[in-house]
Amino acid sequence: MDKLKRYELINQLLILEKLYPDEADYHAKNRKALEYGFELQYSWLTENLSEGLTTEECKEVLDILDMYRSITFSWLNNNSGAEIPNSIKFKGFDGNNESALRNYVQYFVLDLERFEELKYGQSFPQFNSHTRMLEQYRRQLKVWRNFDFDLTTEQIALILEA
């Protein structure tokens, strides 16, 4: 990193120290690493940033949410609004191995307030399945794409069994 870039980051960290006194020590340590040019610690500046998701990965998660929206609404319509059993609720993604996917679901549902029916009455669902789910959701999507949005009870069962 050249000196000009370091200078810019140092000034930003000085501002953060003043704006957020509770986190000042954290920002000061990072600032000092930049001031002294300790390259090994530069990665600490971005340690809290996730790798993120591609456009295709985001679209896949939205397809999964749309599938579970379809399952949820169809189940409610087929069962006169009775309580949704846990076996058909959207479980989320594994917080350890699919954290970027889980973070996107939380962002989309909680921050953007979309697909709120998948909160199932919880004010702050974790969407942590505690087990890898992506491959199962992909199998389910292949089945779901053969149907219309409004599903029969049999179609819901076929999707969930995939």
Coordinates of C-alpha atoms in Angstrom, one line a residue:
M1 CA 0.0 0.0 0.0
D2 CA 1.5 3.3 -1.0
K3 CA 2.0 6.2 1.5
L4 CA -0.9 8.3 0.1
K5 CA -3.4 5.5 0.6
R6 CA -2.1 4.9 4.1
Y7 CA -2.4 8.6 4.8
E8 CA -6.1 8.5 3.6
L9 CA -6.9 5.5 5.8
I10 CA -5.1 7.0 8.8
N11 CA -7.3 10.1 8.6
Q12 CA -10.4 8.0 8.2
L13 CA -9.4 6.0 11.3
L14 CA -8.8 9.3 13.3
I15 CA -12.3 10.4 12.4
L16 CA -13.8 7.0 13.5
E17 CA -11.9 7.3 16.8
K18 CA -13.6 10.6 17.5
L19 CA -17.1 9.6 16.2
Y20 CA -17.2 6.2 18.1
P21 CA -15.3 6.6 21.4
D22 CA -16.4 3.1 22.5
E23 CA -14.4 1.7 19.6
A24 CA -11.6 4.2 19.7
D25 CA -9.0 1.7 20.9
Y26 CA -9.7 -0.7 18.0
H27 CA -9.4 2.1 15.4
A28 CA -6.3 3.5 17.1
K29 CA -4.5 0.2 16.9
N30 CA -5.3 -0.1 13.2
R31 CA -4.2 3.5 12.7
K32 CA -0.9 2.9 14.4
A33 CA -0.2 -0.2 12.2
L34 CA -0.7 2.0 9.2
E35 CA 1.3 4.9 10.5
Y36 CA 4.3 2.6 11.2
G37 CA 3.8 0.6 8.0
F38 CA 3.3 -2.8 9.7
E39 CA 2.1 -4.6 6.6
L40 CA 1.3 -7.8 8.5
Q41 CA -1.5 -6.0 10.3
Y42 CA -3.0 -4.4 7.3
S43 CA -5.3 -7.4 6.9
W44 CA -6.8 -6.5 10.3
L45 CA -8.5 -3.5 8.7
T46 CA -10.7 -5.8 6.7
E47 CA -11.0 -8.8 9.1
N48 CA -14.8 -8.1 9.6
L49 CA -15.6 -8.0 5.9
S50 CA -17.1 -11.1 4.4
E51 CA -16.2 -12.3 1.0
G52 CA -19.7 -11.5 -0.2
L53 CA -21.9 -13.1 -2.9
T54 CA -21.9 -12.9 -6.7
T55 CA -25.0 -11.7 -8.5
E56 CA -25.8 -15.3 -9.5
E57 CA -25.5 -16.4 -5.8
C58 CA -27.8 -13.6 -4.7
K59 CA -30.4 -14.6 -7.4
E60 CA -30.2 -18.2 -6.3
V61 CA -31.0 -17.2 -2.7
L62 CA -33.9 -15.1 -3.9
D63 CA -35.2 -18.1 -5.9
I64 CA -35.0 -20.2 -2.7
L65 CA -36.9 -17.5 -0.7
D66 CA -39.5 -17.3 -3.5
M67 CA -39.9 -21.1 -3.4
Y68 CA -40.5 -21.0 0.3
R69 CA -42.9 -18.1 -0.1
S70 CA -44.8 -20.3 -2.5
I71 CA -44.8 -23.2 -0.1
T72 CA -45.8 -21.0 2.8
F73 CA -48.7 -19.3 1.1
S74 CA -49.9 -22.5 -0.6
W75 CA -49.9 -24.4 2.7
L76 CA -51.9 -21.6 4.4
N77 CA -54.4 -21.6 1.5
N78 CA -54.7 -25.4 1.5
N79 CA -55.1 -25.5 5.3
S80 CA -57.4 -22.6 6.1
G81 CA -54.6 -20.5 7.7
A82 CA -53.7 -23.1 10.3
E83 CA -50.3 -22.8 11.9
I84 CA -47.4 -23.8 9.7
P85 CA -45.6 -26.9 10.9
N86 CA -41.8 -26.6 11.4
S87 CA -41.3 -29.3 8.8
I88 CA -42.2 -27.0 6.0
K89 CA -40.7 -23.7 7.3
F90 CA -37.7 -22.1 5.7
K91 CA -34.8 -23.1 7.9
G92 CA -32.1 -20.7 6.6
F93 CA -28.5 -21.6 6.0
D94 CA -25.7 -22.9 8.1
G95 CA -24.1 -20.1 10.1
N96 CA -20.7 -21.8 10.0
N97 CA -20.4 -23.0 6.5
E98 CA -22.9 -21.0 4.6
S99 CA -22.6 -17.7 6.4
A100 CA -22.6 -15.4 3.4
L101 CA -25.9 -17.0 2.2
R102 CA -27.3 -16.6 5.7
N103 CA -26.2 -13.0 5.9
Y104 CA -27.9 -12.3 2.6
V105 CA -31.2 -13.8 3.9
Q106 CA -31.0 -11.7 7.0
Y107 CA -30.2 -8.6 5.0
F108 CA -33.1 -9.2 2.6
V109 CA -35.7 -10.2 5.1
L110 CA -34.8 -8.1 8.1
D111 CA -33.1 -5.0 6.7
L112 CA -35.1 -4.7 3.4
E113 CA -38.3 -6.1 5.0
R114 CA -39.0 -8.5 2.1
F115 CA -40.3 -12.1 2.4
E116 CA -41.5 -11.2 5.9
E117 CA -43.9 -14.2 5.9
L118 CA -40.7 -16.4 6.3
K119 CA -40.1 -14.9 9.7
Y120 CA -43.1 -17.0 10.9
G121 CA -44.0 -14.4 13.6
Q122 CA -40.5 -14.0 15.0
S123 CA -39.3 -10.5 15.3
F124 CA -35.6 -11.4 14.7
P125 CA -35.2 -14.9 13.2
Q126 CA -31.6 -16.1 13.0
F127 CA -32.1 -18.1 9.8
N128 CA -29.3 -20.5 11.1
S129 CA -30.1 -24.0 10.1
H130 CA -27.0 -25.4 11.9
T131 CA -26.5 -27.7 9.0
R132 CA -25.7 -27.2 5.3
M133 CA -28.8 -26.6 3.3
L134 CA -27.8 -25.2 -0.1
E135 CA -27.7 -28.6 -1.9
Q136 CA -31.0 -29.6 -0.5
Y137 CA -32.5 -26.3 -1.6
R138 CA -31.1 -26.8 -5.1
R139 CA -32.8 -30.2 -5.4
Q140 CA -36.0 -28.6 -4.2
L141 CA -35.8 -25.8 -6.7
K142 CA -35.5 -28.3 -9.6
V143 CA -38.8 -29.8 -8.5
W144 CA -40.5 -26.5 -7.6
R145 CA -39.8 -25.0 -11.0
N146 CA -42.1 -27.6 -12.6
F147 CA -45.1 -26.1 -10.8
D148 CA -47.1 -22.9 -10.7
F149 CA -46.7 -20.6 -7.7
D150 CA -49.9 -22.0 -6.1
L151 CA -49.1 -25.5 -5.0
T152 CA -51.2 -28.4 -3.9
T153 CA -50.4 -30.4 -0.8
E154 CA -49.0 -33.2 -2.9
Q155 CA -46.7 -30.7 -4.8
I156 CA -45.4 -29.3 -1.5
A157 CA -44.6 -32.8 -0.3
L158 CA -42.7 -33.6 -3.5
I159 CA -40.7 -30.4 -3.2
L160 CA -39.8 -31.0 0.4
E161 CA -38.9 -34.6 -0.2
A162 CA -36.4 -33.7 -2.9

